[in-house]
Amino acid sequence: MELVDNQVAVITGGASGIGRTTAKTFADHGASVVVADIDEDGSDTVAEITENGGESTFVQTNVSDPDDVQQMIETAVEEYGGLDILYNNAAIEGPVSQLHEYDNNSFEQVLDVNLKGVWYGIKYAIDAMLADNGGSIISASSIGGEVAVPQYSGYGAAKAAVSHLTKYAAIEYADEGIRANAVAPGIVRTEMIERTIEEHPEMEEQFQETEPMPGLADPQEIANAVLFLGSDLSSRVTGVTLPVEGGYLAQ
Ligand SMILES: NC(=O)c1ccc[n+]([C@@H]2O[C@H](COP(=O)([O-])OP(=O)(O)OC[C@H]3O[C@@H](n4cnc5c(N)ncnc54)[C@H](O)[C@@H]3O)[C@@H](O)[C@H]2O)c1
Protein backbone atom coordinates (compact mmCIF):
# COMPACT_ATOMS: atom_id res chain seq x y z
CA MET A 1 0.00 0.00 0.00
CA GLU A 2 1.36 3.42 -0.93
CA LEU A 3 0.68 5.65 2.06
CA VAL A 4 1.92 8.97 0.68
CA ASP A 5 1.16 8.59 -3.01
CA ASN A 6 1.58 11.84 -5.00
CA GLN A 7 2.62 13.73 -1.87
CA VAL A 8 5.63 16.03 -1.76
CA ALA A 9 7.96 15.45 1.20
CA VAL A 10 11.04 17.33 2.37
CA ILE A 11 13.42 15.45 4.66
CA THR A 12 16.33 17.20 6.33
CA GLY A 13 19.45 15.28 7.28
CA GLY A 14 18.64 12.87 4.47
CA ALA A 15 22.27 11.94 3.75
CA SER A 16 22.62 9.58 6.67
CA GLY A 17 20.97 7.36 9.28
CA ILE A 18 17.28 7.82 10.04
CA GLY A 19 16.84 10.64 7.50
CA ARG A 20 18.24 8.56 4.66
CA THR A 21 16.05 5.58 5.52
CA THR A 22 12.99 7.81 5.90
CA ALA A 23 13.60 9.46 2.52
CA LYS A 24 13.74 6.03 0.85
CA THR A 25 10.65 4.87 2.75
CA PHE A 26 8.60 7.90 1.68
CA ALA A 27 9.71 7.40 -1.93
CA ASP A 28 8.75 3.70 -1.73
CA HIS A 29 5.32 4.83 -0.58
CA GLY A 30 4.81 7.12 -3.57
CA ALA A 31 6.09 10.53 -2.44
CA SER A 32 8.35 12.87 -4.37
CA VAL A 33 11.15 13.53 -1.91
CA VAL A 34 13.39 16.56 -1.51
CA VAL A 35 16.47 15.35 0.36
CA ALA A 36 18.15 18.22 2.22
CA ASP A 37 21.47 17.94 3.99
CA ILE A 38 24.57 20.00 4.73
CA ASP A 39 26.54 17.00 3.46
CA GLU A 40 26.53 16.52 -0.31
CA ASP A 41 26.25 12.76 0.29
CA GLY A 42 22.53 13.53 0.27
CA SER A 43 22.82 13.14 -3.50
CA ASP A 44 23.64 9.43 -2.92
CA THR A 45 20.25 9.02 -1.23
CA VAL A 46 18.63 10.70 -4.25
CA ALA A 47 20.54 8.41 -6.63
CA GLU A 48 19.34 5.34 -4.74
CA ILE A 49 15.74 6.54 -4.83
CA THR A 50 15.79 7.37 -8.54
CA GLU A 51 17.52 4.06 -9.40
CA ASN A 52 14.55 2.36 -7.75
CA GLY A 53 12.14 4.34 -9.94
CA GLY A 54 11.31 7.01 -7.34
CA GLU A 55 11.24 10.79 -7.66
CA SER A 56 13.79 12.78 -5.66
CA THR A 57 15.92 15.94 -5.64
CA PHE A 58 18.87 16.92 -3.48
CA VAL A 59 19.28 20.42 -2.11
CA GLN A 60 22.36 21.21 -0.08
CA THR A 61 21.03 22.91 3.04
CA ASN A 62 22.38 24.12 6.34
CA VAL A 63 19.23 24.02 8.47
CA SER A 64 20.64 26.62 10.85
CA ASP A 65 20.64 29.16 8.00
CA PRO A 66 17.13 30.57 7.44
CA ASP A 67 17.88 31.47 3.80
CA ASP A 68 18.92 27.89 3.10
CA VAL A 69 15.77 26.54 4.73
CA GLN A 70 13.58 28.90 2.73
CA GLN A 71 15.38 27.79 -0.44
CA MET A 72 14.82 24.14 0.55
CA ILE A 73 11.06 24.67 0.84
CA GLU A 74 11.00 26.67 -2.41
CA THR A 75 12.73 23.77 -4.16
CA ALA A 76 9.83 21.48 -3.21
CA VAL A 77 7.28 23.99 -4.44
CA GLU A 78 9.13 24.74 -7.69
CA GLU A 79 10.09 21.12 -8.53
CA TYR A 80 6.95 19.33 -7.40
CA GLY A 81 4.23 21.98 -7.12
CA GLY A 82 3.79 22.22 -3.36
CA LEU A 83 4.66 20.81 0.03
CA ASP A 84 2.68 18.17 1.93
CA ILE A 85 5.15 16.74 4.44
CA LEU A 86 8.26 18.05 6.18
CA TYR A 87 10.43 15.89 8.40
CA ASN A 88 12.80 18.07 10.44
CA ASN A 89 15.33 15.34 11.11
CA ALA A 90 18.77 16.97 10.82
CA ALA A 91 20.64 17.30 14.11
CA ILE A 92 24.04 17.01 15.69
CA GLU A 93 24.79 15.12 18.90
CA GLY A 94 27.13 17.70 20.45
CA PRO A 95 29.56 16.73 23.17
CA VAL A 96 29.02 14.01 25.74
CA SER A 97 29.82 16.06 28.81
CA GLN A 98 28.78 17.02 32.32
CA LEU A 99 26.87 20.31 32.22
CA HIS A 100 29.52 22.43 33.99
CA GLU A 101 32.17 21.25 31.52
CA TYR A 102 29.95 21.53 28.41
CA ASP A 103 31.69 23.82 25.96
CA ASN A 104 29.73 27.06 25.33
CA ASN A 105 30.37 27.13 21.57
CA SER A 106 29.19 23.54 21.28
CA PHE A 107 26.02 24.43 23.18
CA GLU A 108 25.33 27.23 20.70
CA GLN A 109 25.97 24.92 17.74
CA VAL A 110 23.60 22.31 19.15
CA LEU A 111 20.86 24.94 19.61
CA ASP A 112 21.53 26.40 16.14
CA VAL A 113 21.05 23.08 14.35
CA ASN A 114 18.73 21.09 16.63
CA LEU A 115 16.36 23.85 17.72
CA LYS A 116 16.68 26.87 15.42
CA GLY A 117 16.92 24.55 12.41
CA VAL A 118 13.61 22.95 13.36
CA TRP A 119 12.01 26.33 14.05
CA TYR A 120 12.99 27.63 10.59
CA GLY A 121 11.74 24.42 9.01
CA ILE A 122 8.36 24.63 10.73
CA LYS A 123 8.03 28.34 9.95
CA TYR A 124 8.73 28.14 6.21
CA ALA A 125 6.85 24.86 5.78
CA ILE A 126 3.74 26.46 7.29
CA ASP A 127 4.03 29.31 4.78
CA ALA A 128 4.02 26.82 1.91
CA MET A 129 1.31 24.63 3.45
CA LEU A 130 -1.00 27.59 4.08
CA ALA A 131 -0.72 28.44 0.40
CA ASP A 132 -1.67 24.86 -0.45
CA ASN A 133 -3.94 22.31 1.22
CA GLY A 134 -2.34 21.99 4.64
CA GLY A 135 0.13 19.24 5.45
CA SER A 136 2.00 17.29 8.09
CA ILE A 137 5.16 18.42 9.88
CA ILE A 138 7.20 15.93 11.87
CA SER A 139 10.27 16.86 13.91
CA ALA A 140 12.94 14.71 15.52
CA SER A 141 12.96 14.84 19.28
CA SER A 142 14.57 12.16 21.46
CA ILE A 143 14.17 10.33 24.76
CA GLY A 144 16.68 12.97 25.96
CA GLY A 145 13.99 15.60 25.36
CA GLU A 146 11.48 13.72 27.52
CA VAL A 147 13.66 12.80 30.48
CA ALA A 148 17.19 13.80 31.49
CA VAL A 149 19.85 11.51 30.02
CA PRO A 150 23.19 12.11 31.80
CA GLN A 151 25.83 14.09 29.86
CA TYR A 152 23.43 15.24 27.12
CA SER A 153 22.17 18.53 28.63
CA GLY A 154 22.53 20.71 25.51
CA TYR A 155 21.11 18.10 23.16
CA GLY A 156 18.30 17.21 25.58
CA ALA A 157 17.32 20.84 26.16
CA ALA A 158 17.08 21.42 22.40
CA LYS A 159 15.01 18.25 21.94
CA ALA A 160 12.62 19.20 24.77
CA ALA A 161 12.13 22.55 23.04
CA VAL A 162 11.41 20.76 19.75
CA SER A 163 8.59 18.80 21.40
CA HIS A 164 7.16 21.96 22.94
CA LEU A 165 7.46 23.95 19.71
CA THR A 166 5.57 21.12 18.02
CA LYS A 167 2.60 21.78 20.32
CA TYR A 168 2.55 25.46 19.33
CA ALA A 169 2.58 24.63 15.63
CA ALA A 170 -0.17 22.05 16.21
CA ILE A 171 -2.61 24.34 17.98
CA GLU A 172 -1.97 27.48 15.95
CA TYR A 173 -2.67 25.73 12.63
CA ALA A 174 -5.11 22.95 13.61
CA ASP A 175 -7.94 24.68 11.76
CA GLU A 176 -5.79 25.21 8.65
CA GLY A 177 -5.29 21.50 7.96
CA ILE A 178 -1.70 21.50 9.20
CA ARG A 179 -0.68 18.83 11.73
CA ALA A 180 2.58 18.94 13.69
CA ASN A 181 4.05 16.03 15.62
CA ALA A 182 7.42 14.80 16.79
CA VAL A 183 9.08 11.42 17.20
CA ALA A 184 11.27 10.54 20.18
CA PRO A 185 13.63 7.69 19.30
CA GLY A 186 15.69 5.90 21.93
CA ILE A 187 18.99 4.46 20.69
CA VAL A 188 19.11 3.84 16.96
CA ARG A 189 21.99 2.21 15.11
CA THR A 190 23.12 5.09 12.88
CA GLU A 191 26.30 6.99 12.11
CA MET A 192 25.49 9.32 15.04
CA ILE A 193 25.58 6.48 17.56
CA GLU A 194 28.58 4.88 15.86
CA ARG A 195 30.52 8.15 16.23
CA THR A 196 29.69 8.28 19.94
CA ILE A 197 30.74 4.65 20.46
CA GLU A 198 33.99 5.34 18.62
CA GLU A 199 34.80 8.26 20.96
CA HIS A 200 33.42 6.62 24.11
CA PRO A 201 33.72 2.83 23.66
CA GLU A 202 32.50 2.30 27.23
CA MET A 203 29.06 3.57 26.15
CA GLU A 204 28.34 0.71 23.76
CA GLU A 205 27.26 -1.68 26.50
CA GLN A 206 25.17 1.07 28.11
CA PHE A 207 23.44 1.76 24.77
CA GLN A 208 22.71 -1.94 24.30
CA GLU A 209 20.94 -2.01 27.64
CA THR A 210 19.12 1.34 27.50
CA GLU A 211 15.81 0.15 26.08
CA PRO A 212 13.75 -2.59 27.75
CA MET A 213 13.42 -4.21 24.30
CA PRO A 214 16.74 -5.87 23.46
CA GLY A 215 19.48 -4.16 21.45
CA LEU A 216 19.33 -0.97 19.40
CA ALA A 217 16.54 0.19 17.11
CA ASP A 218 16.89 -0.08 13.36
CA PRO A 219 16.48 3.25 11.47
CA GLN A 220 13.57 1.66 9.60
CA GLU A 221 11.60 1.40 12.85
CA ILE A 222 11.79 5.19 13.24
CA ALA A 223 11.07 5.79 9.54
CA ASN A 224 7.88 3.72 9.89
CA ALA A 225 6.66 5.96 12.72
CA VAL A 226 7.46 9.08 10.67
CA LEU A 227 5.55 7.56 7.73
CA PHE A 228 2.54 7.02 10.00
CA LEU A 229 2.68 10.65 11.19
CA GLY A 230 3.21 11.95 7.65
CA SER A 231 0.34 10.00 6.15
CA ASP A 232 -3.43 10.17 6.56
CA LEU A 233 -3.27 7.13 8.84
CA SER A 234 -2.65 9.70 11.59
CA SER A 235 -5.24 12.22 10.34
CA ARG A 236 -6.50 13.03 13.86
CA VAL A 237 -3.09 13.08 15.56
CA THR A 238 -1.48 16.45 16.21
CA GLY A 239 0.70 18.02 18.91
CA VAL A 240 2.15 14.75 20.17
CA THR A 241 5.65 13.40 20.56
CA LEU A 242 5.53 9.72 19.66
CA PRO A 243 8.10 7.66 21.57
CA VAL A 244 9.82 4.97 19.48
CA GLU A 245 12.13 3.64 22.14
CA GLY A 246 11.40 0.03 23.00
CA GLY A 247 9.58 0.96 26.21
CA TYR A 248 12.28 3.20 27.73
CA LEU A 249 9.88 5.94 28.84
CA ALA A 250 7.41 3.46 30.34
CA GLN A 251 9.83 2.68 33.17
N1 LIG B 1 20.51 7.70 16.47
C1 LIG B 1 19.88 7.80 17.60
O1 LIG B 1 20.05 6.98 18.51
C2 LIG B 1 18.88 8.91 17.84
C3 LIG B 1 18.14 8.88 19.03
C4 LIG B 1 17.21 9.89 19.28
C5 LIG B 1 17.02 10.90 18.34
N2 LIG B 1 17.76 10.90 17.20
C6 LIG B 1 17.52 12.00 16.27
O2 LIG B 1 17.21 11.49 15.00
C7 LIG B 1 17.68 12.40 13.99
C8 LIG B 1 18.58 11.66 13.00
O3 LIG B 1 19.68 11.13 13.71
P1 LIG B 1 20.69 10.06 13.07
O4 LIG B 1 21.06 9.15 14.17
O5 LIG B 1 20.15 9.55 11.80
O6 LIG B 1 21.95 11.03 12.82
P2 LIG B 1 23.07 11.03 11.66
O7 LIG B 1 24.22 11.75 12.26
O8 LIG B 1 23.27 9.65 11.14
O9 LIG B 1 22.40 11.91 10.53
C9 LIG B 1 22.15 13.28 10.72
C10 LIG B 1 22.18 13.99 9.38
O10 LIG B 1 21.95 15.38 9.61
C11 LIG B 1 22.84 16.12 8.80
N3 LIG B 1 23.08 17.44 9.38
C12 LIG B 1 23.81 17.76 10.47
N4 LIG B 1 23.85 19.08 10.65
C13 LIG B 1 23.12 19.63 9.64
C14 LIG B 1 22.79 20.96 9.27
N5 LIG B 1 23.24 22.01 9.96
N6 LIG B 1 22.01 21.14 8.19
C15 LIG B 1 21.57 20.09 7.45
N7 LIG B 1 21.88 18.81 7.74
C16 LIG B 1 22.64 18.58 8.83
C17 LIG B 1 24.12 15.28 8.77
O11 LIG B 1 24.94 15.64 7.67
C18 LIG B 1 23.54 13.87 8.66
O12 LIG B 1 23.35 13.49 7.32
C19 LIG B 1 18.39 13.51 14.75
O13 LIG B 1 17.50 14.57 14.98
C20 LIG B 1 18.75 12.86 16.05
O14 LIG B 1 18.93 13.79 17.09
C21 LIG B 1 18.68 9.93 16.92
PDB file of N, CA and C in Angstrom, residues 12 38 59-75 86 88 111-113 115-125 127:
ATOM      1  N   THR A  12      15.014  16.631   6.042  1.00  0.00           N
ATOM      2  CA  THR A  12      16.332  17.200   6.330  1.00  0.00           C
ATOM      3  C   THR A  12      17.225  16.132   6.963  1.00  0.00           C
ATOM      4  N   ILE A  38      23.378  19.161   4.841  1.00  0.00           N
ATOM      5  CA  ILE A  38      24.569  19.999   4.726  1.00  0.00           C
ATOM      6  C   ILE A  38      25.663  19.228   3.992  1.00  0.00           C
ATOM      7  N   VAL A  59      18.939  19.005  -2.249  1.00  0.00           N
ATOM      8  CA  VAL A  59      19.277  20.422  -2.105  1.00  0.00           C
ATOM      9  C   VAL A  59      20.185  20.574  -0.885  1.00  0.00           C
ATOM     10  N   GLN A  60      21.397  21.050  -1.179  1.00  0.00           N
ATOM     11  CA  GLN A  60      22.359  21.210  -0.080  1.00  0.00           C
ATOM     12  C   GLN A  60      21.863  22.344   0.826  1.00  0.00           C
ATOM     13  N   THR A  61      21.704  22.007   2.097  1.00  0.00           N
ATOM     14  CA  THR A  61      21.035  22.914   3.037  1.00  0.00           C
ATOM     15  C   THR A  61      21.707  22.869   4.390  1.00  0.00           C
ATOM     16  N   ASN A  62      22.000  24.035   4.926  1.00  0.00           N
ATOM     17  CA  ASN A  62      22.379  24.121   6.336  1.00  0.00           C
ATOM     18  C   ASN A  62      21.122  24.571   7.081  1.00  0.00           C
ATOM     19  N   VAL A  63      20.533  23.680   7.865  1.00  0.00           N
ATOM     20  CA  VAL A  63      19.234  24.021   8.470  1.00  0.00           C
ATOM     21  C   VAL A  63      19.323  25.170   9.472  1.00  0.00           C
ATOM     22  N   SER A  64      20.540  25.506   9.915  1.00  0.00           N
ATOM     23  CA  SER A  64      20.643  26.624  10.849  1.00  0.00           C
ATOM     24  C   SER A  64      20.722  27.972  10.127  1.00  0.00           C
ATOM     25  N   ASP A  65      20.656  27.936   8.803  1.00  0.00           N
ATOM     26  CA  ASP A  65      20.643  29.162   8.001  1.00  0.00           C
ATOM     27  C   ASP A  65      19.230  29.360   7.425  1.00  0.00           C
ATOM     28  N   PRO A  66      18.518  30.408   7.882  1.00  0.00           N
ATOM     29  CA  PRO A  66      17.128  30.573   7.437  1.00  0.00           C
ATOM     30  C   PRO A  66      16.984  30.710   5.924  1.00  0.00           C
ATOM     31  N   ASP A  67      17.971  31.334   5.267  1.00  0.00           N
ATOM     32  CA  ASP A  67      17.877  31.471   3.803  1.00  0.00           C
ATOM     33  C   ASP A  67      17.934  30.114   3.132  1.00  0.00           C
ATOM     34  N   ASP A  68      18.814  29.252   3.649  1.00  0.00           N
ATOM     35  CA  ASP A  68      18.920  27.891   3.097  1.00  0.00           C
ATOM     36  C   ASP A  68      17.599  27.135   3.273  1.00  0.00           C
ATOM     37  N   VAL A  69      17.003  27.289   4.442  1.00  0.00           N
ATOM     38  CA  VAL A  69      15.766  26.538   4.727  1.00  0.00           C
ATOM     39  C   VAL A  69      14.632  27.031   3.823  1.00  0.00           C
ATOM     40  N   GLN A  70      14.592  28.341   3.629  1.00  0.00           N
ATOM     41  CA  GLN A  70      13.584  28.905   2.733  1.00  0.00           C
ATOM     42  C   GLN A  70      13.774  28.357   1.313  1.00  0.00           C
ATOM     43  N   GLN A  71      15.042  28.312   0.889  1.00  0.00           N
ATOM     44  CA  GLN A  71      15.376  27.787  -0.438  1.00  0.00           C
ATOM     45  C   GLN A  71      14.977  26.314  -0.564  1.00  0.00           C
ATOM     46  N   MET A  72      15.174  25.569   0.517  1.00  0.00           N
ATOM     47  CA  MET A  72      14.818  24.136   0.551  1.00  0.00           C
ATOM     48  C   MET A  72      13.311  23.946   0.311  1.00  0.00           C
ATOM     49  N   ILE A  73      12.524  24.779   0.994  1.00  0.00           N
ATOM     50  CA  ILE A  73      11.060  24.667   0.839  1.00  0.00           C
ATOM     51  C   ILE A  73      10.662  25.117  -0.572  1.00  0.00           C
ATOM     52  N   GLU A  74      11.303  26.190  -1.051  1.00  0.00           N
ATOM     53  CA  GLU A  74      10.998  26.673  -2.411  1.00  0.00           C
ATOM     54  C   GLU A  74      11.312  25.612  -3.456  1.00  0.00           C
ATOM     55  N   THR A  75      12.380  24.843  -3.208  1.00  0.00           N
ATOM     56  CA  THR A  75      12.734  23.770  -4.162  1.00  0.00           C
ATOM     57  C   THR A  75      11.583  22.778  -4.292  1.00  0.00           C
ATOM     58  N   LEU A  86       6.871  17.697   5.844  1.00  0.00           N
ATOM     59  CA  LEU A  86       8.257  18.054   6.183  1.00  0.00           C
ATOM     60  C   LEU A  86       8.679  17.204   7.365  1.00  0.00           C
ATOM     61  N   ASN A  88      11.638  17.366   9.893  1.00  0.00           N
ATOM     62  CA  ASN A  88      12.803  18.072  10.442  1.00  0.00           C
ATOM     63  C   ASN A  88      13.645  17.063  11.212  1.00  0.00           C
ATOM     64  N   LEU A 111      22.132  24.189  19.696  1.00  0.00           N
ATOM     65  CA  LEU A 111      20.865  24.939  19.610  1.00  0.00           C
ATOM     66  C   LEU A 111      20.613  25.429  18.179  1.00  0.00           C
ATOM     67  N   ASP A 112      21.681  25.882  17.513  1.00  0.00           N
ATOM     68  CA  ASP A 112      21.525  26.397  16.138  1.00  0.00           C
ATOM     69  C   ASP A 112      20.952  25.332  15.207  1.00  0.00           C
ATOM     70  N   VAL A 113      21.491  24.125  15.285  1.00  0.00           N
ATOM     71  CA  VAL A 113      21.047  23.076  14.351  1.00  0.00           C
ATOM     72  C   VAL A 113      19.771  22.406  14.874  1.00  0.00           C
ATOM     73  N   LEU A 115      17.573  23.098  17.371  1.00  0.00           N
ATOM     74  CA  LEU A 115      16.358  23.850  17.721  1.00  0.00           C
ATOM     75  C   LEU A 115      16.027  24.910  16.667  1.00  0.00           C
ATOM     76  N   LYS A 116      16.992  25.806  16.401  1.00  0.00           N
ATOM     77  CA  LYS A 116      16.684  26.873  15.423  1.00  0.00           C
ATOM     78  C   LYS A 116      16.396  26.259  14.054  1.00  0.00           C
ATOM     79  N   GLY A 117      17.132  25.211  13.705  1.00  0.00           N
ATOM     80  CA  GLY A 117      16.923  24.547  12.413  1.00  0.00           C
ATOM     81  C   GLY A 117      15.499  24.029  12.285  1.00  0.00           C
ATOM     82  N   VAL A 118      14.983  23.479  13.368  1.00  0.00           N
ATOM     83  CA  VAL A 118      13.612  22.951  13.358  1.00  0.00           C
ATOM     84  C   VAL A 118      12.616  24.115  13.299  1.00  0.00           C
ATOM     85  N   TRP A 119      12.911  25.159  14.039  1.00  0.00           N
ATOM     86  CA  TRP A 119      12.011  26.327  14.054  1.00  0.00           C
ATOM     87  C   TRP A 119      11.885  26.931  12.647  1.00  0.00           C
ATOM     88  N   TYR A 120      13.040  27.106  11.963  1.00  0.00           N
ATOM     89  CA  TYR A 120      12.987  27.635  10.586  1.00  0.00           C
ATOM     90  C   TYR A 120      12.195  26.688   9.685  1.00  0.00           C
ATOM     91  N   GLY A 121      12.443  25.396   9.849  1.00  0.00           N
ATOM     92  CA  GLY A 121      11.744  24.418   9.010  1.00  0.00           C
ATOM     93  C   GLY A 121      10.241  24.529   9.189  1.00  0.00           C
ATOM     94  N   ILE A 122       9.799  24.543  10.448  1.00  0.00           N
ATOM     95  CA  ILE A 122       8.364  24.633  10.731  1.00  0.00           C
ATOM     96  C   ILE A 122       7.805  25.927  10.148  1.00  0.00           C
ATOM     97  N   LYS A 123       8.514  27.018  10.385  1.00  0.00           N
ATOM     98  CA  LYS A 123       8.033  28.335   9.945  1.00  0.00           C
ATOM     99  C   LYS A 123       7.818  28.391   8.417  1.00  0.00           C
ATOM    100  N   TYR A 124       8.849  28.010   7.670  1.00  0.00           N
ATOM    101  CA  TYR A 124       8.727  28.143   6.213  1.00  0.00           C
ATOM    102  C   TYR A 124       7.841  27.058   5.607  1.00  0.00           C
ATOM    103  N   ALA A 125       7.762  25.905   6.264  1.00  0.00           N
ATOM    104  CA  ALA A 125       6.848  24.863   5.775  1.00  0.00           C
ATOM    105  C   ALA A 125       5.405  25.331   5.939  1.00  0.00           C
ATOM    106  N   ASP A 127       4.279  28.358   5.877  1.00  0.00           N
ATOM    107  CA  ASP A 127       4.031  29.309   4.780  1.00  0.00           C
ATOM    108  C   ASP A 127       3.567  28.580   3.524  1.00  0.00           C
TER     109      ASP A 127
END
